[in-house]
Short mmCIF file of C-alpha atoms in Angstrom, two decimals:
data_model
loop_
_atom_site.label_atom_id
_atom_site.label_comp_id
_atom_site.label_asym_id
_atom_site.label_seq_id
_atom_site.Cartn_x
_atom_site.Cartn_y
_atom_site.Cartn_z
CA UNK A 1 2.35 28.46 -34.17
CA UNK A 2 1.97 30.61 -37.07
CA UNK A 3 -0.39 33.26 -37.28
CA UNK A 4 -2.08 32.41 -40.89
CA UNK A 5 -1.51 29.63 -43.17
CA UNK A 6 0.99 29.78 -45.98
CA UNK A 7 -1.14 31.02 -48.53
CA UNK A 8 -2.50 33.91 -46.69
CA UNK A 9 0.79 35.11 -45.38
CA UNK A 10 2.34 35.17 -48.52
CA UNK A 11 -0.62 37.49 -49.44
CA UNK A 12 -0.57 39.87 -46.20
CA UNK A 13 3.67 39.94 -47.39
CA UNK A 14 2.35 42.12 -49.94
CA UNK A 15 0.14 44.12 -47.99
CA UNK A 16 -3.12 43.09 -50.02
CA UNK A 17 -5.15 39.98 -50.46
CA UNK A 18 -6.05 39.19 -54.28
CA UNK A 19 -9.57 38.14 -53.44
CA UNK A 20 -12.67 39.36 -55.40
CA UNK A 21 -15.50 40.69 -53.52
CA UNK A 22 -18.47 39.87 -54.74
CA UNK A 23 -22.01 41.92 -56.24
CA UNK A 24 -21.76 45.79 -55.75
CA UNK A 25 -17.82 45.39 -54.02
CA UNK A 26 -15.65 43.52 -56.86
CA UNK A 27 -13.23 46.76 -57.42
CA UNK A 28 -12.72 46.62 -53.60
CA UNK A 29 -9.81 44.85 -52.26
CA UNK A 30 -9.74 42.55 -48.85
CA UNK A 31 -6.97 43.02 -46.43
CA UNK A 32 -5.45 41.10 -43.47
CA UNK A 33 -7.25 43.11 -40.07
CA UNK A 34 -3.83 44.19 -38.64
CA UNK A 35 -2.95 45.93 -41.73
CA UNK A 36 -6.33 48.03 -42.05
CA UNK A 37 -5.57 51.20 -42.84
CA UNK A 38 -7.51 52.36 -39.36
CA UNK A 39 -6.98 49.08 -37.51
CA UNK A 40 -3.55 50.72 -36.09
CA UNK A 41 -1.28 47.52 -34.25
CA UNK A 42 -0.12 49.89 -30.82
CA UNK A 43 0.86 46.79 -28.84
CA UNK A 44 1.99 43.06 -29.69
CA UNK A 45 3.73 40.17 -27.91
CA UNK A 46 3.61 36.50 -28.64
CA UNK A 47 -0.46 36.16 -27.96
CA UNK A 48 -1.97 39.22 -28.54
CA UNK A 49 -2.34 41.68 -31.15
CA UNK A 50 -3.97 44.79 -30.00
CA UNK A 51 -5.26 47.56 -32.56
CA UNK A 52 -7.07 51.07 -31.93
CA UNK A 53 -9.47 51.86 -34.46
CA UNK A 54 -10.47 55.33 -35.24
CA UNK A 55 -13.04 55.58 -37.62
CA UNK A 56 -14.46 59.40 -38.03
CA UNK A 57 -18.21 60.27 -39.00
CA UNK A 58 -18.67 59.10 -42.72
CA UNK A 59 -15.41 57.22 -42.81
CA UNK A 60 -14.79 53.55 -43.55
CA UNK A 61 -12.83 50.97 -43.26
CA UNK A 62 -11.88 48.52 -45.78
CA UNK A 63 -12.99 45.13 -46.01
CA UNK A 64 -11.02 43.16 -43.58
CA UNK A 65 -10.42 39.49 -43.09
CA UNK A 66 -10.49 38.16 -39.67
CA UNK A 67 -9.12 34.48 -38.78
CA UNK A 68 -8.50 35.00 -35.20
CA UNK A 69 -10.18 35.13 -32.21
CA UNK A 70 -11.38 38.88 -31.79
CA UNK A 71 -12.13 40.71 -28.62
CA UNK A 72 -13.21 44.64 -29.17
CA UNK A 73 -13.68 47.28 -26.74
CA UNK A 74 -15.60 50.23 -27.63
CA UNK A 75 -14.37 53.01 -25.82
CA UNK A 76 -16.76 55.54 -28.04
CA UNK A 77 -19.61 54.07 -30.06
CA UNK A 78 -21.75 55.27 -32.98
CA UNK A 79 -24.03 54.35 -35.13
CA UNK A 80 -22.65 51.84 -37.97
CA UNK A 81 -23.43 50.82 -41.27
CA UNK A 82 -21.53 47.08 -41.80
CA UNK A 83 -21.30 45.68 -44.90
CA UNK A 84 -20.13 42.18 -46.11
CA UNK A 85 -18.95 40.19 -48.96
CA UNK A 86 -21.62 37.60 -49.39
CA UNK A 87 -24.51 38.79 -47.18
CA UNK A 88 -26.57 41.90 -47.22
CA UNK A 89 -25.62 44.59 -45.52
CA UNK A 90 -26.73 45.61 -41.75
CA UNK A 91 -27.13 48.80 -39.81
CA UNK A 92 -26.49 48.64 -36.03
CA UNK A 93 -25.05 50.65 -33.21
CA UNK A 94 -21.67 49.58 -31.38
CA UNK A 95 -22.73 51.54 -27.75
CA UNK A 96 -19.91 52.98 -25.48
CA UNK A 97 -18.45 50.66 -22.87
CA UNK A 98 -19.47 47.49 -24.99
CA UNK A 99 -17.80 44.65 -25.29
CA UNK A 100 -17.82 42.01 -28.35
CA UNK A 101 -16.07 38.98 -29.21
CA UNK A 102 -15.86 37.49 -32.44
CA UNK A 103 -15.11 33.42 -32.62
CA UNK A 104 -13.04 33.42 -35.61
CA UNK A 105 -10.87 30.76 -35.07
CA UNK A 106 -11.56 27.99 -37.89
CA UNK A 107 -13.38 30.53 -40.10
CA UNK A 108 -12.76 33.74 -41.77
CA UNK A 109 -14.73 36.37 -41.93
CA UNK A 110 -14.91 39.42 -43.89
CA UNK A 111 -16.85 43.00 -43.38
CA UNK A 112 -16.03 46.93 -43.95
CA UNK A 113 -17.48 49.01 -41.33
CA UNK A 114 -18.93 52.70 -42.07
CA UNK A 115 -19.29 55.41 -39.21
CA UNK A 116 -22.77 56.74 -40.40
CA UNK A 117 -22.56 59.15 -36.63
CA UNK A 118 -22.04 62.26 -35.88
CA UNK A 119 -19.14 61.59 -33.41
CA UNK A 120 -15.84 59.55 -33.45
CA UNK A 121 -16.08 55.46 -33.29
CA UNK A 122 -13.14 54.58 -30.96
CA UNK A 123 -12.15 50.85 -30.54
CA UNK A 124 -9.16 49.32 -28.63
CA UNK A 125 -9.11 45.22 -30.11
CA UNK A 126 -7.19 42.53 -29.52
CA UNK A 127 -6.61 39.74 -32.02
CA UNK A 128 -5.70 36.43 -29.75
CA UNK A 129 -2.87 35.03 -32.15
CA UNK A 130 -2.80 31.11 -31.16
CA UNK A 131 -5.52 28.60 -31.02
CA UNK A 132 -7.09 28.01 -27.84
CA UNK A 133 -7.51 27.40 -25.08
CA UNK A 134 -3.97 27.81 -24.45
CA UNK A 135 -4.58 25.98 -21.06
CA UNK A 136 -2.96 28.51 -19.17
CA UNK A 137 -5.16 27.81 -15.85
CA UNK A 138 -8.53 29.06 -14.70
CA UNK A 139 -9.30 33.06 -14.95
CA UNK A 140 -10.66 34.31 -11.83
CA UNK A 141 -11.15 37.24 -9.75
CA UNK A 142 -11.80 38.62 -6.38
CA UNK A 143 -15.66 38.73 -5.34
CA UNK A 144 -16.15 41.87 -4.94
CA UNK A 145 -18.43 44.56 -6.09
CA UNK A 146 -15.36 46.32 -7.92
CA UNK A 147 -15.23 43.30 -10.21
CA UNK A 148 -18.24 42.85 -12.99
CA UNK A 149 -17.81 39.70 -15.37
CA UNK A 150 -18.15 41.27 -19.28
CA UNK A 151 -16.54 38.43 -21.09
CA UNK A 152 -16.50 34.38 -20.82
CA UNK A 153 -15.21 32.73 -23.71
CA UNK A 154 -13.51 29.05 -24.24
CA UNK A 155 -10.16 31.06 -25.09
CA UNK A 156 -10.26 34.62 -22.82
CA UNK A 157 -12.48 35.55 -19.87
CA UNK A 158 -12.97 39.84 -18.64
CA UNK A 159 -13.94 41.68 -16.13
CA UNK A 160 -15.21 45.08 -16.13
CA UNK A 161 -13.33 46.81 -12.92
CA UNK A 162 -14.44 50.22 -11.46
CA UNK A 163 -12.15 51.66 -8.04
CA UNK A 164 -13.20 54.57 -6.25
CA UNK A 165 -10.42 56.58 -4.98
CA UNK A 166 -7.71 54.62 -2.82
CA UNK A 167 -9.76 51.23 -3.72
CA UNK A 168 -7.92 48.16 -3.95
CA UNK A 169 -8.58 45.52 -5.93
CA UNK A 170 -7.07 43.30 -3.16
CA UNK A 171 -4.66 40.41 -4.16
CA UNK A 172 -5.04 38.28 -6.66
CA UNK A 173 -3.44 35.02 -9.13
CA UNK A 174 -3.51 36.39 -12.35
CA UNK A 175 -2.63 32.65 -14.43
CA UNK A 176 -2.48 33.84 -18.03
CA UNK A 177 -1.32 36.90 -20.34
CA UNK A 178 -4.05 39.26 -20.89
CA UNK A 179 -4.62 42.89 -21.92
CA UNK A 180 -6.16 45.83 -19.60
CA UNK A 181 -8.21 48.86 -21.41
CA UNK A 182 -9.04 51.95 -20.02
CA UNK A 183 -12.50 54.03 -19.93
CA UNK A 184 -11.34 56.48 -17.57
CA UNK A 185 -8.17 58.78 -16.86
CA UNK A 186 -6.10 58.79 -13.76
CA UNK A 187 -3.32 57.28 -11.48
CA UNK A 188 -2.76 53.06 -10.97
CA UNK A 189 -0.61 51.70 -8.50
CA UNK A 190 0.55 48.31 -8.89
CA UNK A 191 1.99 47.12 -5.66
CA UNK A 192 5.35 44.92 -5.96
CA UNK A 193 5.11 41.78 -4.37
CA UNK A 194 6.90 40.98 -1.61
CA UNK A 195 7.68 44.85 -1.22
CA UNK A 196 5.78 46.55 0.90
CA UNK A 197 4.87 50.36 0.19
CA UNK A 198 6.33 49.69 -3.32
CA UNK A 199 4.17 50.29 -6.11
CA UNK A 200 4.69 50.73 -9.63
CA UNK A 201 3.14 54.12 -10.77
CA UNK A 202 0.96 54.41 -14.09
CA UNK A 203 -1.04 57.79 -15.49
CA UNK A 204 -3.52 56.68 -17.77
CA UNK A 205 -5.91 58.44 -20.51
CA UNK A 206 -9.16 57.33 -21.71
CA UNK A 207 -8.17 54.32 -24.28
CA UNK A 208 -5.16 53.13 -23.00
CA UNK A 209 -4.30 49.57 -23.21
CA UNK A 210 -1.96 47.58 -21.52
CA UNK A 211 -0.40 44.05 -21.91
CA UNK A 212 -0.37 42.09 -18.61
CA UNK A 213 1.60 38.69 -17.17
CA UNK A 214 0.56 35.68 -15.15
CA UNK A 215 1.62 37.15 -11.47
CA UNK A 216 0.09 38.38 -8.12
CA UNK A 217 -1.79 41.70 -9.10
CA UNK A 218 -2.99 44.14 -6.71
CA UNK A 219 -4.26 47.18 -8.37
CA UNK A 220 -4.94 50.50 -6.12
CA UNK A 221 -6.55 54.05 -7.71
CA UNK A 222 -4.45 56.20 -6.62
CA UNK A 223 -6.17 59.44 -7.80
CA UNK A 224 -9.05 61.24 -6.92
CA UNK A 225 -11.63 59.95 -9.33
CA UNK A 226 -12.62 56.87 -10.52
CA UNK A 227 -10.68 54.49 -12.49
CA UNK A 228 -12.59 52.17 -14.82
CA UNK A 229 -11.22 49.80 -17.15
CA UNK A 230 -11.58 46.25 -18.47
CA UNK A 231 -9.21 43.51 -17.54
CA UNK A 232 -9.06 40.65 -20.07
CA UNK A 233 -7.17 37.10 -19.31
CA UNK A 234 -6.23 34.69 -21.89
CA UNK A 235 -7.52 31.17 -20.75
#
C-alpha cells in the first residue's frame, strides 16, 4: 500500500508541497511530516515511521502535513505555541511522559509548532504507514502492576511499563509489530525463547526507540535502577 496518493508523492519527490497557506502564513511553505526539518526519520520498516523531534526554546517547526495515523511520545515537554493553516492559533503545554495520538488517517492535517519554553521539547513519533486495523490479532499484556495501559486506539494499543531492578515482565504473545520508547537509562534483557539463561543484552539512554516483532517477549531490568519505557503494538 502506498504511503500517499500520487499527487502528494510526486510533491514530497521534491522535498516541498506547493500549497498556499492561508491569512498571516501565505510565504510559508507546507511539507510532508517525515521531511520536517526537525522531524528527524531514526527508524523505519514496512509499518512504522518513527521520528525524534528536537525543537529548542524559541524554535519552530514548519508547517507539516500529516495523513497518517500519529502516535507521539514526549520524552521532555514545554510549553507550545501551535499554529494552523485555517484555524486560529492555540497555546498549550505537551507535559513530560505524555502520550498523544493523532487519527489522521482519511484527513490531513496541517500545524507548525513553536517551543515558547525555557527548556528543550523532545519527542520520539511514530507515523503508522498503512491503513488499519491491520488485523494483526488482539494487543494484550500481562496483569500486572508493571504494566499501565496509555494508549487504545482502533489501529495501535500501549502500555506504559516500569521494572524495578531484576523485574520481569514475565512471558508474553506479542501478535503485531510495534515500537518501544524509553524514559529511563539502563540495561534490558530479552530472554531467547526456548534458551534458557540466554538473553539478548540492550543499554539504553533516555529517548531510545526500538522497533519490535510479533514473538514471545520476556523483558528483565537488568540494572540497578529503574527502567521505564512505553511499549506500543500495532493492532
Amino acid at each position: 500500500m502506498k504511503r500517499r496518493h500520487p499527487f502528494l508523492s510526486a510533491l514530497c519527490a521534491t522535498g516541498l508541497f506547493a500549497l498556499t497557506v492561508p491569512a498571516g502564513h501565505a510565504a510559508e511553505k507546507v511539507v510532508a511530516t517525515d521531511l520536517e526539518p526537525l522531524h528527524h526519520v531514526i527508524l523505519e520498516n514496512q509499518y512504522v515511521t518513527v521520528m525524534r523531534v528536537m525543537i529548542r526554546p524559541g524554535q519552530s517547526t514548519l508547517f507539516h502535513e500529516q495523513h497518517l495515523d500519529y502516535v507521539n511520545t514526549h520524552i521532555n515537554g514545554s510549553l507550545v505555541h501551535i499554529s494552523y493553516p485555517n484555524e486560529p492559533a492555540k497555546d498549550t503545554e505537551m507535559k513530560t511522559g505524555n502520550v498523544k495520538f493523532g487519527a489522521h488517517q482519511g484527513k490531513s492535517d496541517t500545524d507548525k509548532v513553536t517551543n515558547t519554553g525555557t527548556t528543550l521539547n523532545h519527542q520520539v513519533a511514530f507515523e503508522i504507514k498503512q491503513n488499519g486495523p491491520q488485523n494483526f490479532g488482539g494487543a494484550t499484556r500481562p496483569e500486572l502492576p508493571e504494566f499501565q495501559q496509555v494508549l487504545d486506539k482502533k489501529t495501535v494499543k500501549g502500555w506504559k511499563v516500569t521494572l524495578q531492578p531484576g523485574e520481569s515482565t514475565t512471558l508474553y504473545s506479542q501478535h503485531g509489530p510495534g515500537v518501544r520508547v524509553f524514559f529511563t537509562e539502563g540495561r534490558m534483557l530479552e530472554s531467547v525463547p526456548g534458551q534458557p539463561n540466554h538473553n539478548k543484552e540492550v543499554w539504553l539512554h533516555r529517548g531510545d526507540a526500538i522497533l519490535t516483532q510479533p514473538g514471545q517477549v520476556e523483558l528483565i531490568n537488568g540494572g540497578e535502577t529503574p527502567l521505564i519505557f512505553n511499549d506500543y503494538e500495532l493492532l
